[in-house]
Amino acid sequence: MGNILIVAELAEGKVRKGTLSAVTFARTAAAAIGGTFDILVIGQGAAGAAAGVTGFGAAKVLTAEISSCKGYVCEHFAPTVAEIAKGYSVVVATATGFGKDLIPRVAAKLDAGYAADISAVIPEGGALTYRRPMFAGNAYGIAKLTTPIQAVTVRQSEFTAAEPSGGSSPVETVAAQPPSAGADRIEFLSFDQVKSARPELTDARVIVSGGRGVKDKFESTLGPLADLMSAALGATRASCDAGFAPADLQVGQTGKIVAPDLYFAFGISGAIQHLAGMKGSKVIVAVNKDPEAPIFQVADYGLVGDLFTAVPELIAGIKAAR
Amino acid sequence: MKVLVPLKRVADPDNANKVKVTADGKKVETTGLEWKPNPFDEYAVETALRLTEDGTKPKTRAGEVVVVTFGPKECEITLRAMLATGADRAIRVEAEDDQLDGWLVARALKKLVEQEKPDLVLLGKQAVDGDTNQVGQILAELLGWPMATSAAMIKEDGEALLVGREVDGGVINLKVRLPAVVTVDLRIVAPASVYSKLTKADFKYNEGVRFAPLPAIMQAKKKPMAVLKLADLATDTALRIQYPRFEPPKGRAAGKKVKDVAELVDKLKNEAKVL
C-alpha cells in the first residue's frame, strides 16, 4: 500500500500536543502497510512551527502557509490538505474540534471513506481496519473503508502522545491551493479564547470534575484542589448549560473525551453521556450524596457524602499525606 | 428564509447502555429501546424555528422549515413530531438503515438541496448512535457551500448569519452568507443563542426545545409528507464504510466505597499510588 499523511494542528504558532496522538497512529499504521508517514503543518506561521515535529520519525515535514484568511476556516485549509493527500493512502488528524471539522471535508474532496474518532487501528492482512466507539461507547464497530484513500481521525485519549524518536525530518514548503467554492461567503471574525493557567483537559494527568451538585461554586470549591493536584477542571453538561462552568470544560460523549491517571467526580450523578467521556480514566474517585448514583458503578473509590465538606478535607488530607 | 433540516431517529440515547452486540458480533441490537429524534437534530429543528420567526409570535413563520429523514415508514412518527412543533412540511426518503452511511446520506441530500433550494441546511453536529460527525461537512463540500460546524450561537445579520462555533479552547466567530450548511452543538438551544432579524435582542427563549401542544399535534397530521425513493436522489449507493463486526465495550468493575476522606486519601496514596 502507500503512505500516511498527518495533518498537524496549530495554536499560537506551535503544533498542538494533540497532534502527537495522530503520530502514534501513523507509526502503527505505516508499519502495518509497509509505508512511511509525513506530517503536514498547515496554517498561519506553519514554517515556524514545523521544527516542533521534525524529531518524530516522519519521512518529511511539509509546511503550507495559509494567508488567505485569518485563523482557521475550513474552506481555506481543506483544498491544500486534499491536494497533498492525493498522493497518500491515509490522511489522519487527531479528533479535536479542528480535526473533526476539517477531515470529513477533505474526505469529501477525495471521495474518501471516513473513520471518525477511532480508538484503535487493527492491521488485517496488509490492510487497515479501525475500531471506533459508537452509542456513547456502549458498542465498538470494527470499520473497513472501501475507498483507495482513507480519512481518519483518532481519539486523543486512546492514542498516547508519541515520544520523539530522534533524527531530523527534512522540511519542505508546499504551495497553498486556492480556497474552496463558497469560501467568499465565509469570513473569520474572531476567536474568543478561554484563558486558563491550568493544563488542558485532554493533556491533564489529573482532572477535578464537578456536576450540578457543585452549583456555582466551581472555582471556590474545586479550584484549590485542582491547583494542589496540578489538575484541569472538568464539568458535566448540566453544569455547563446552567452557566456554572465554561462550555469548554464539558467532559462527555460530545464534549471532551478524557482518560487521565486520576479523575475526581464531585456531585456528578453519572449520566451515560458523561460516562462516555471519562470511563477510560485509570482511577476514578466519586463523591456524591446519593448512594444510588450511577457514577459509583464505574468509580474505583466512592464516597457517599457532601462534596462541600469532603473537598476541603481531601485537600488537607492530601497535603498531610505528601 | 427557507431552512432544510435533515434529521435521524436514534435508539433512546438515555438508555444507550442497554444496546447489545449480538453473540455473532454482526449487529448492534437496540431492541426494547424507544426511537427518539437524534438530540442534536432536534436542536437543529428548534434553531430553524427560531430563525424563521419573531420569538414573541412563534405561531407565525417567516419562511419555511422543511424536515427530511431517511428510513422506513415508522420514521414518519419522528417527522410528524417535528411538524407538530412548527415545521411546515416533511420528506421521508425510503431506505433501510443498513443501506446507508453518512456519505450516501450526504450525496442524496445534495440532490435534494438542488431540488428544494433552501437558503440554509441546518443539522445536528452528529448523530448519537454512530457518533461520526460528518454529514454536514461532506454535504457542504459536495454543494460548494460554506459551512460552520458545532454552532452554539447564530444571529441573523442582513443576508448573513453570525455564527459562534464551539472549539477547543474557546469560540470561533464567523460571518457566513447564505446559502450555507450549519451544524449545531448543545448550547444552541440556550435562551439567548439564536435570533432571527425579527426577534428583539433582549428576547429570551425558554431553555431547550419547544413542546407541541395537543392541537398542534392534531394539525400536524394534515401537514404535507412527501415520500421519495433513495434511488431518486442517489445513483451511487455504494457504502464508503462497512462494519464487518462489532464488539461490546470492556466492562469496568465497580470499585469500593470508602467510609471517609481519611480512608480515601490512604487508598489513593498506598493502593492506587496516584498522589
Coordinates of C-alpha atoms in Angstrom, one line a residue:
Chain A
M1 CA 0.0 0.0 0.0
G2 CA 1.2 3.6 0.5
N3 CA 2.0 6.2 3.0
I4 CA 0.3 8.2 5.6
L5 CA -0.2 12.0 5.9
I6 CA -0.7 13.5 9.3
V7 CA -2.4 16.9 9.4
A8 CA -0.9 18.9 12.3
E9 CA -3.0 21.4 14.3
L10 CA -1.5 24.8 15.2
A11 CA -2.3 27.0 18.1
E12 CA -0.4 30.2 18.8
G13 CA 2.4 29.4 16.3
K14 CA 3.1 25.9 17.7
V15 CA 1.9 22.4 16.8
R16 CA -0.6 21.3 19.5
K17 CA 0.3 18.4 21.6
G18 CA -2.9 16.6 20.4
T19 CA -1.2 16.1 17.0
L20 CA 1.2 13.6 18.7
S21 CA -1.7 11.1 19.0
A22 CA -2.0 11.1 15.3
V23 CA 1.7 10.4 15.1
T24 CA 1.2 7.3 17.3
F25 CA -1.5 6.1 15.0
A26 CA 0.7 6.7 11.9
R27 CA 3.7 4.8 13.4
T28 CA 1.5 1.7 13.8
A29 CA -0.4 2.1 10.6
A30 CA 2.7 2.8 8.5
A31 CA 4.4 -0.3 9.9
A32 CA 1.4 -2.4 9.1
I33 CA 1.1 -1.4 5.5
G34 CA 4.8 -1.1 4.8
G35 CA 4.9 2.6 4.3
T36 CA 6.2 5.8 5.8
F37 CA 4.4 8.9 7.2
D38 CA 4.7 12.6 6.5
I39 CA 3.5 15.5 8.7
L40 CA 1.7 18.5 7.1
V41 CA 1.9 21.6 9.2
I42 CA -0.7 24.0 7.8
G43 CA -1.9 27.4 8.9
Q44 CA -0.6 30.8 9.8
G45 CA 3.0 30.5 10.8
A46 CA 3.4 26.9 9.6
A47 CA 7.0 27.2 8.7
G48 CA 8.0 28.4 12.2
A49 CA 6.0 25.6 13.8
A50 CA 7.5 22.8 11.7
A51 CA 10.6 22.4 13.9
G52 CA 8.4 21.1 16.7
V53 CA 7.6 17.9 14.8
T54 CA 10.9 17.1 12.9
G55 CA 12.0 14.7 15.6
F56 CA 9.3 12.1 15.4
G57 CA 10.4 9.9 12.5
A58 CA 8.4 11.4 9.7
A59 CA 9.9 10.9 6.2
K60 CA 9.2 14.6 5.5
V61 CA 7.6 17.5 7.3
L62 CA 5.6 19.6 4.8
T63 CA 4.6 23.2 5.6
A64 CA 1.8 25.2 3.9
E65 CA 1.3 28.8 4.9
I66 CA -2.4 29.9 4.7
S67 CA -2.5 33.6 4.3
S68 CA -5.9 33.9 2.5
C69 CA -7.8 34.1 5.9
K70 CA -7.2 34.9 9.5
G71 CA -7.5 32.0 11.9
Y72 CA -8.9 28.6 10.9
V73 CA -11.6 28.5 8.3
C74 CA -12.1 25.0 6.8
E75 CA -12.8 26.3 3.2
H76 CA -9.3 27.8 3.2
F77 CA -7.5 24.7 4.6
A78 CA -9.3 21.8 3.0
P79 CA -8.2 22.3 -0.7
T80 CA -4.5 22.3 0.3
V81 CA -4.8 19.3 2.5
A82 CA -6.8 17.4 -0.1
E83 CA -4.3 18.2 -2.9
I84 CA -1.4 16.9 -0.9
A85 CA -3.3 13.9 0.4
K86 CA -3.9 12.7 -3.1
G87 CA -0.5 11.0 -3.0
Y88 CA -1.2 9.0 0.2
S89 CA -3.3 6.0 1.4
V90 CA -4.4 7.5 4.6
V91 CA -4.9 11.1 5.8
V92 CA -5.2 11.5 9.5
A93 CA -5.7 14.1 12.2
T94 CA -6.5 14.0 15.9
A95 CA -10.2 14.2 16.6
T96 CA -10.2 17.7 18.1
G97 CA -12.6 20.4 17.1
F98 CA -10.1 21.1 14.3
G99 CA -9.8 17.5 13.0
K100 CA -13.5 16.8 13.2
D101 CA -14.3 19.9 11.2
L102 CA -11.5 19.6 8.6
I103 CA -11.0 15.9 7.8
P104 CA -14.6 15.0 6.7
R105 CA -14.5 17.9 4.2
V106 CA -11.1 16.7 3.0
A107 CA -12.6 13.2 2.6
A108 CA -15.4 14.7 0.6
K109 CA -12.9 16.3 -1.8
L110 CA -11.1 13.0 -2.3
D111 CA -14.1 10.7 -2.4
A112 CA -12.5 9.0 0.6
G113 CA -14.3 6.9 3.3
Y114 CA -14.0 8.4 6.7
A115 CA -13.5 6.6 10.0
A116 CA -14.2 9.1 12.8
D117 CA -12.8 9.3 16.3
I118 CA -11.2 5.8 16.2
S119 CA -9.9 4.1 19.4
A120 CA -7.6 1.6 17.7
V121 CA -6.1 0.7 14.3
I122 CA -6.1 -3.0 13.6
P123 CA -3.9 -4.3 10.7
E124 CA -5.6 -7.2 8.9
G125 CA -3.8 -8.8 6.0
G126 CA -1.9 -5.8 4.9
A127 CA -5.0 -3.6 5.1
L128 CA -6.2 -1.4 8.0
T129 CA -9.4 -1.7 9.9
Y130 CA -10.4 0.8 12.5
R131 CA -12.1 0.3 15.9
R132 CA -14.4 3.1 16.8
P133 CA -16.7 3.8 19.7
M134 CA -20.4 4.1 18.9
F135 CA -23.6 4.6 21.0
A136 CA -21.7 6.7 23.6
G137 CA -19.0 4.0 23.9
N138 CA -21.5 1.2 24.6
A139 CA -20.5 -0.7 21.4
Y140 CA -17.5 -0.7 19.2
G141 CA -17.6 -1.0 15.4
I142 CA -14.7 -2.6 13.6
A143 CA -14.8 -0.5 10.4
K144 CA -13.4 -1.1 6.9
L145 CA -13.2 1.7 4.4
T146 CA -13.8 0.8 0.8
T147 CA -12.0 3.6 -0.9
P148 CA -8.4 3.9 -2.2
I149 CA -7.7 6.9 0.0
Q150 CA -8.9 6.7 3.6
A151 CA -9.6 9.5 6.0
V152 CA -9.3 9.0 9.8
T153 CA -9.5 11.0 13.0
V154 CA -8.1 9.4 16.2
R155 CA -9.3 9.8 19.7
Q156 CA -6.6 11.6 21.7
S157 CA -7.4 9.7 24.9
E158 CA -6.9 6.3 23.2
F159 CA -3.6 7.1 21.3
T160 CA -0.9 8.0 23.8
A161 CA 1.1 11.1 22.6
A162 CA 4.1 10.0 20.6
E163 CA 7.6 10.4 22.1
P164 CA 10.3 11.9 19.9
S165 CA 12.3 9.2 18.1
G166 CA 15.3 11.3 17.3
G167 CA 16.6 12.2 13.9
S168 CA 15.6 15.3 12.0
S169 CA 13.0 15.0 9.2
P170 CA 13.6 17.2 6.2
V171 CA 11.2 20.2 5.9
E172 CA 9.6 21.1 2.5
T173 CA 7.4 24.0 1.7
V174 CA 4.3 23.3 -0.3
A175 CA 2.1 25.9 -2.0
A176 CA -1.4 26.6 -0.7
Q177 CA -4.3 25.9 -3.0
P178 CA -7.0 28.4 -3.7
P179 CA -9.9 28.3 -1.3
S180 CA -13.0 26.1 -1.8
A181 CA -16.0 27.2 -3.8
G182 CA -18.2 29.2 -1.4
A183 CA -15.2 30.5 0.6
D184 CA -16.0 34.0 -0.5
R185 CA -19.2 33.7 1.6
I186 CA -17.4 33.0 4.9
E187 CA -15.3 35.3 6.9
F188 CA -13.3 34.7 10.1
L189 CA -14.2 37.4 12.6
S190 CA -12.5 36.5 15.9
F191 CA -11.5 33.8 18.3
D192 CA -12.8 34.2 21.9
Q193 CA -10.2 32.3 23.7
V194 CA -10.9 30.9 27.2
K195 CA -7.6 31.6 29.0
S196 CA -6.6 29.3 31.9
A197 CA -3.4 28.8 33.8
R198 CA -4.4 25.2 34.3
P199 CA -3.5 22.3 31.9
E200 CA -5.8 21.5 29.1
L201 CA -8.4 18.8 29.8
T202 CA -7.1 16.5 27.2
D203 CA -3.5 16.8 28.4
A204 CA -4.0 16.7 32.1
R205 CA -2.8 13.8 34.3
V206 CA -5.4 14.6 36.9
I207 CA -8.9 16.1 36.4
V208 CA -11.1 17.6 39.0
S209 CA -14.6 17.5 37.7
G210 CA -17.9 18.8 39.0
G211 CA -21.6 18.3 38.3
R212 CA -24.7 20.2 39.0
G213 CA -24.1 19.4 42.7
V214 CA -21.2 21.9 42.8
K215 CA -23.6 24.7 41.8
D216 CA -21.9 28.0 41.1
K217 CA -19.0 27.2 43.5
F218 CA -16.8 25.7 40.8
E219 CA -13.8 27.9 41.3
S220 CA -14.1 28.4 45.0
T221 CA -14.7 24.7 45.8
L222 CA -12.8 22.7 43.2
G223 CA -10.2 25.3 42.1
P224 CA -7.9 24.8 45.2
L225 CA -7.9 21.0 44.8
A226 CA -7.2 21.4 41.1
D227 CA -4.3 23.7 41.8
L228 CA -2.9 21.3 44.5
M229 CA -3.0 18.4 42.1
S230 CA -1.9 20.5 39.0
A231 CA -5.1 19.3 37.5
A232 CA -7.5 20.5 34.9
L233 CA -11.1 21.4 35.9
G234 CA -13.9 19.5 34.2
A235 CA -17.6 19.7 34.2
T236 CA -20.8 18.0 33.2
R237 CA -23.2 19.2 30.5
A238 CA -25.7 20.2 33.2
S239 CA -23.3 22.4 34.9
C240 CA -22.1 24.0 31.6
D241 CA -25.7 24.5 30.5
A242 CA -26.5 26.2 33.8
G243 CA -23.6 28.5 33.3
F244 CA -21.7 27.2 36.4
A245 CA -18.7 26.2 34.3
P246 CA -17.5 27.4 30.9
A247 CA -18.6 25.2 27.9
D248 CA -15.0 24.4 27.1
L249 CA -14.8 22.3 30.3
Q250 CA -17.5 19.8 29.3
V251 CA -16.5 16.2 29.5
G252 CA -18.7 13.7 27.7
Q253 CA -19.8 11.9 24.6
T254 CA -19.9 15.1 22.7
G255 CA -17.6 17.2 24.8
K256 CA -14.0 16.3 25.6
I257 CA -13.1 12.7 25.8
V258 CA -10.5 12.2 28.6
A259 CA -8.5 9.4 30.1
P260 CA -6.3 10.9 32.9
D261 CA -4.5 8.9 35.5
L262 CA -6.9 10.2 38.2
Y263 CA -10.4 11.6 37.7
F264 CA -12.3 13.2 40.6
A265 CA -16.1 13.3 40.1
F266 CA -17.8 15.6 42.6
G267 CA -21.6 15.9 42.6
I268 CA -21.8 14.0 39.3
S269 CA -24.6 11.5 39.0
G270 CA -23.1 9.7 36.1
A271 CA -25.3 10.2 33.0
I272 CA -24.5 7.9 30.1
Q273 CA -23.2 10.8 28.1
H274 CA -20.8 11.9 30.8
L275 CA -19.5 8.4 31.5
A276 CA -18.8 8.1 27.7
G277 CA -16.3 10.9 28.1
M278 CA -14.3 9.7 31.2
K279 CA -14.7 6.0 31.8
G280 CA -11.3 5.3 30.2
S281 CA -9.7 7.1 33.2
K282 CA -7.2 4.9 35.1
V283 CA -8.5 5.7 38.6
I284 CA -11.9 7.3 39.2
V285 CA -13.0 8.8 42.5
A286 CA -16.6 9.7 43.0
V287 CA -18.1 11.8 45.8
N288 CA -21.9 12.1 45.8
K289 CA -24.7 12.4 48.3
D290 CA -26.8 9.8 46.5
P291 CA -25.6 6.3 47.2
E292 CA -27.5 5.1 44.2
A293 CA -25.8 7.5 41.7
P294 CA -24.7 5.6 38.6
I295 CA -21.2 7.2 38.9
F296 CA -20.5 4.7 41.7
Q297 CA -20.8 1.8 39.2
V298 CA -17.6 3.0 37.4
A299 CA -15.8 4.6 40.3
D300 CA -12.8 2.8 41.8
Y301 CA -13.3 4.7 45.1
G302 CA -16.7 6.0 46.1
L303 CA -17.5 8.2 49.0
V304 CA -21.2 8.9 49.9
G305 CA -21.3 12.4 51.3
D306 CA -21.4 16.1 50.9
L307 CA -18.8 17.4 48.5
F308 CA -18.6 20.7 50.2
T309 CA -17.2 19.1 53.3
A310 CA -15.3 16.3 51.5
V311 CA -13.2 18.6 49.2
P312 CA -11.6 20.7 52.0
E313 CA -10.9 17.5 54.0
L314 CA -9.4 16.0 50.9
I315 CA -7.1 19.0 50.3
A316 CA -6.0 18.8 54.0
G317 CA -5.5 15.0 53.8
I318 CA -3.5 15.1 50.6
K319 CA -1.3 17.9 51.9
A320 CA -0.6 15.8 55.0
A321 CA 0.0 12.6 53.1
R322 CA 2.6 14.0 50.8
Chain B
M1 CA -35.6 32.2 4.9
K2 CA -36.1 28.6 3.8
V3 CA -34.4 26.0 6.0
L4 CA -34.0 22.3 5.3
V5 CA -33.3 20.2 8.4
P6 CA -32.1 16.6 7.8
L7 CA -32.7 14.5 10.9
K8 CA -32.2 11.0 12.1
R9 CA -34.0 8.9 14.6
V10 CA -31.8 7.1 17.1
A11 CA -32.3 4.4 19.8
D12 CA -33.1 6.3 23.1
P13 CA -29.7 7.9 24.0
D14 CA -30.5 8.0 27.7
N15 CA -30.6 4.2 27.7
A16 CA -27.6 3.7 25.3
N17 CA -26.0 1.4 27.9
K18 CA -28.8 -1.1 27.0
V19 CA -27.7 -1.7 23.4
K20 CA -26.3 -5.2 22.9
V21 CA -23.8 -6.5 20.4
T22 CA -25.2 -9.8 19.2
A23 CA -23.3 -13.1 20.0
D24 CA -22.0 -13.4 16.4
G25 CA -20.8 -9.8 16.5
K26 CA -22.6 -8.9 13.3
K27 CA -25.1 -6.3 14.7
V28 CA -25.8 -3.9 17.5
E29 CA -29.3 -4.7 18.8
T30 CA -31.4 -1.8 20.1
T31 CA -34.5 -4.0 20.8
G32 CA -36.7 -2.6 23.5
L33 CA -35.3 0.9 23.2
E34 CA -37.7 3.6 22.1
W35 CA -36.9 5.6 19.0
K36 CA -36.1 9.2 19.7
P37 CA -35.1 12.1 17.4
N38 CA -31.3 12.5 17.5
P39 CA -31.0 15.2 20.1
F40 CA -28.7 17.4 18.0
D41 CA -31.1 17.2 15.1
E42 CA -34.0 18.1 17.4
Y43 CA -31.9 21.2 18.4
A44 CA -31.5 21.9 14.7
V45 CA -35.3 22.0 14.2
E46 CA -35.6 24.3 17.2
T47 CA -32.9 26.5 15.7
A48 CA -34.7 26.6 12.3
L49 CA -37.9 27.6 14.0
R50 CA -36.2 30.4 15.9
L51 CA -34.5 31.7 12.7
T52 CA -37.9 31.8 10.9
E53 CA -40.0 33.7 13.5
D54 CA -40.3 36.6 15.8
G55 CA -39.7 35.0 19.2
T56 CA -42.8 36.7 20.6
K57 CA -45.1 35.3 17.9
P58 CA -43.9 31.7 17.4
K59 CA -47.1 30.7 15.5
T60 CA -46.3 32.8 12.5
R61 CA -43.5 31.5 10.3
A62 CA -41.3 34.0 8.4
G63 CA -40.1 31.5 5.8
E64 CA -40.3 27.7 5.6
V65 CA -38.9 24.9 7.6
V66 CA -38.7 21.5 5.8
V67 CA -37.7 18.4 7.7
V68 CA -36.3 15.3 6.0
T69 CA -35.3 11.9 7.1
F70 CA -34.0 8.6 5.6
G71 CA -35.6 5.4 6.8
P72 CA -38.6 3.1 6.8
K73 CA -42.2 4.2 7.2
E74 CA -42.1 4.2 11.0
C75 CA -39.7 7.2 10.8
E76 CA -42.8 9.3 9.9
I77 CA -43.6 9.4 13.6
T78 CA -40.4 11.3 14.2
L79 CA -41.2 13.7 11.3
R80 CA -44.8 14.2 12.5
A81 CA -43.4 15.2 15.9
M82 CA -41.3 17.8 14.3
L83 CA -44.3 19.1 12.2
A84 CA -46.2 19.4 15.5
T85 CA -43.5 21.7 16.9
G86 CA -43.8 24.0 13.9
A87 CA -42.0 22.7 10.9
D88 CA -44.1 23.2 7.7
R89 CA -43.6 20.0 5.7
A90 CA -41.8 16.8 5.8
I91 CA -40.0 14.5 3.3
R92 CA -39.2 10.8 4.0
V93 CA -36.6 9.1 1.8
E94 CA -37.5 5.4 1.8
A95 CA -34.4 3.4 2.9
E96 CA -33.3 0.8 5.3
D97 CA -30.8 1.8 8.0
D98 CA -28.2 -0.7 6.9
Q99 CA -28.3 0.6 3.3
L100 CA -26.9 3.9 4.4
D101 CA -23.8 5.6 5.6
G102 CA -23.0 9.2 6.2
W103 CA -21.5 9.6 2.7
L104 CA -24.6 8.2 1.0
V105 CA -26.9 10.4 3.0
A106 CA -24.8 13.5 2.1
R107 CA -24.9 12.5 -1.6
A108 CA -28.7 12.1 -1.5
L109 CA -29.1 15.4 0.4
K110 CA -27.1 17.2 -2.2
K111 CA -29.6 16.2 -4.8
L112 CA -32.5 17.1 -2.5
V113 CA -31.0 20.5 -1.9
E114 CA -30.8 21.1 -5.6
Q115 CA -34.5 20.3 -5.8
E116 CA -35.7 22.2 -2.7
K117 CA -33.3 25.2 -3.0
P118 CA -33.1 26.1 0.7
D119 CA -31.2 29.1 1.9
L120 CA -29.8 27.1 4.8
V121 CA -29.3 23.5 5.7
L122 CA -29.3 23.1 9.5
L123 CA -28.4 19.7 11.1
G124 CA -27.1 18.3 14.3
K125 CA -23.3 18.1 14.5
Q126 CA -23.5 14.3 15.0
A127 CA -26.0 11.5 15.5
V128 CA -25.5 10.0 18.9
D129 CA -25.7 6.4 17.6
G130 CA -22.9 6.3 15.0
D131 CA -21.2 9.3 16.7
T132 CA -19.5 10.2 13.5
N133 CA -19.9 13.9 12.8
Q134 CA -19.5 14.1 9.0
V135 CA -22.7 14.6 7.0
G136 CA -22.7 18.4 7.3
Q137 CA -19.1 18.7 6.2
I138 CA -19.4 16.3 3.3
L139 CA -22.7 18.0 2.1
A140 CA -21.1 21.4 2.2
E141 CA -18.2 20.2 0.0
L142 CA -20.5 18.5 -2.5
L143 CA -22.6 21.7 -2.7
G144 CA -19.6 24.0 -2.8
W145 CA -21.2 25.9 0.1
P146 CA -19.6 27.5 3.1
M147 CA -20.1 25.6 6.4
A148 CA -20.0 26.3 10.1
T149 CA -19.9 23.2 12.4
S150 CA -20.7 22.9 16.1
A151 CA -22.6 26.2 16.2
A152 CA -23.5 27.3 19.7
M153 CA -24.8 30.8 18.6
I154 CA -26.5 32.0 15.4
K155 CA -27.7 35.5 14.8
E156 CA -29.2 36.7 11.5
D157 CA -27.5 39.7 10.2
G158 CA -29.0 41.1 7.0
E159 CA -28.4 38.4 4.4
A160 CA -25.7 36.7 6.5
L161 CA -25.5 34.7 9.7
L162 CA -23.1 35.4 12.6
V163 CA -22.1 32.0 13.9
G164 CA -20.2 31.1 17.1
R165 CA -18.5 27.7 16.8
E166 CA -17.5 25.9 20.0
V167 CA -14.0 24.6 19.5
D168 CA -11.1 23.5 21.8
G169 CA -10.2 26.5 23.9
G170 CA -13.0 28.9 23.0
V171 CA -15.4 30.1 20.4
I172 CA -14.6 30.9 16.7
N173 CA -16.9 33.7 15.4
L174 CA -17.7 33.5 11.7
K175 CA -19.8 35.5 9.3
V176 CA -21.5 33.3 6.8
R177 CA -23.5 34.4 3.8
L178 CA -26.3 32.2 2.5
P179 CA -26.7 29.6 1.2
A180 CA -24.7 27.6 3.7
V181 CA -24.6 24.5 5.8
V182 CA -24.6 24.9 9.6
T183 CA -24.3 22.0 12.2
V184 CA -25.4 22.7 15.7
D185 CA -24.0 21.9 19.2
L186 CA -25.7 21.5 22.5
R187 CA -25.9 25.1 23.6
I188 CA -27.6 26.3 20.5
V189 CA -30.9 25.9 22.4
A190 CA -29.9 28.1 25.3
P191 CA -32.3 31.1 25.9
A192 CA -30.1 33.7 24.1
S193 CA -28.4 31.6 21.4
V194 CA -30.4 32.1 18.3
Y195 CA -32.0 35.3 16.9
S196 CA -33.8 36.0 13.6
K197 CA -33.8 39.5 12.4
L198 CA -37.4 39.7 13.6
T199 CA -36.6 38.8 17.2
K200 CA -35.6 41.6 19.5
A201 CA -32.1 41.2 21.0
D202 CA -33.4 41.3 24.6
F203 CA -35.9 38.4 24.0
K204 CA -35.1 35.2 25.9
Y205 CA -36.3 31.8 24.7
N206 CA -37.1 29.0 27.2
E207 CA -34.2 26.7 27.6
G208 CA -34.3 23.7 25.3
V209 CA -36.6 22.7 22.5
R210 CA -40.3 23.7 22.4
F211 CA -43.1 21.2 23.1
A212 CA -46.0 20.7 20.8
P213 CA -49.4 21.5 22.3
L214 CA -52.2 18.9 21.6
P215 CA -54.0 21.0 18.9
A216 CA -50.7 21.3 17.0
I217 CA -50.2 17.5 17.2
M218 CA -53.6 17.1 15.6
Q219 CA -52.9 19.7 12.9
A220 CA -49.5 18.1 12.2
K221 CA -51.4 15.1 10.8
K222 CA -52.6 17.3 7.9
K223 CA -49.3 18.8 7.1
P224 CA -47.7 17.6 3.8
M225 CA -45.5 14.4 4.0
A226 CA -43.7 13.5 0.7
V227 CA -42.1 10.1 0.2
L228 CA -39.1 9.8 -2.1
K229 CA -37.1 6.8 -3.1
L230 CA -33.4 6.7 -2.3
A231 CA -32.7 5.9 -6.0
D232 CA -34.4 9.2 -7.0
L233 CA -31.7 11.1 -5.1
A234 CA -28.6 8.9 -5.4
T235 CA -27.4 6.8 -8.3
D236 CA -24.2 5.7 -6.5
T237 CA -25.5 3.8 -3.5
A238 CA -22.1 2.1 -2.6
L239 CA -21.1 2.4 1.0
R240 CA -17.7 4.0 1.8
I241 CA -17.6 2.4 5.3
Q242 CA -18.6 -1.1 6.3
Y243 CA -18.8 -2.7 9.7
P244 CA -17.9 -6.4 9.3
R245 CA -18.2 -6.8 13.1
F246 CA -18.9 -5.1 16.4
E247 CA -17.6 -5.6 19.9
P248 CA -19.0 -4.9 23.3
P249 CA -17.1 -2.5 25.5
K250 CA -14.8 -3.8 28.2
G251 CA -16.8 -3.6 31.4
R252 CA -15.4 -1.6 34.2
A253 CA -16.0 -3.2 37.6
A254 CA -17.5 -1.1 40.3
G255 CA -14.9 -0.4 42.9
K256 CA -15.3 0.0 46.6
K257 CA -17.0 2.5 48.8
V258 CA -14.8 4.2 51.4
K259 CA -16.1 5.3 54.7
D260 CA -14.5 8.7 54.9
V261 CA -11.9 11.1 53.4
A262 CA -9.1 9.7 55.5
E263 CA -9.6 6.2 54.0
L264 CA -9.9 7.7 50.6
V265 CA -6.6 9.5 50.9
D266 CA -5.0 6.3 52.3
K267 CA -6.2 4.3 49.2
L268 CA -5.1 6.9 46.7
K269 CA -1.7 7.1 48.3
N270 CA -1.0 3.4 49.1
E271 CA -3.2 1.4 46.8
A272 CA -3.7 3.4 43.7
K273 CA -0.4 5.3 44.2
V274 CA -1.7 8.4 42.4
L275 CA -0.9 11.1 44.9

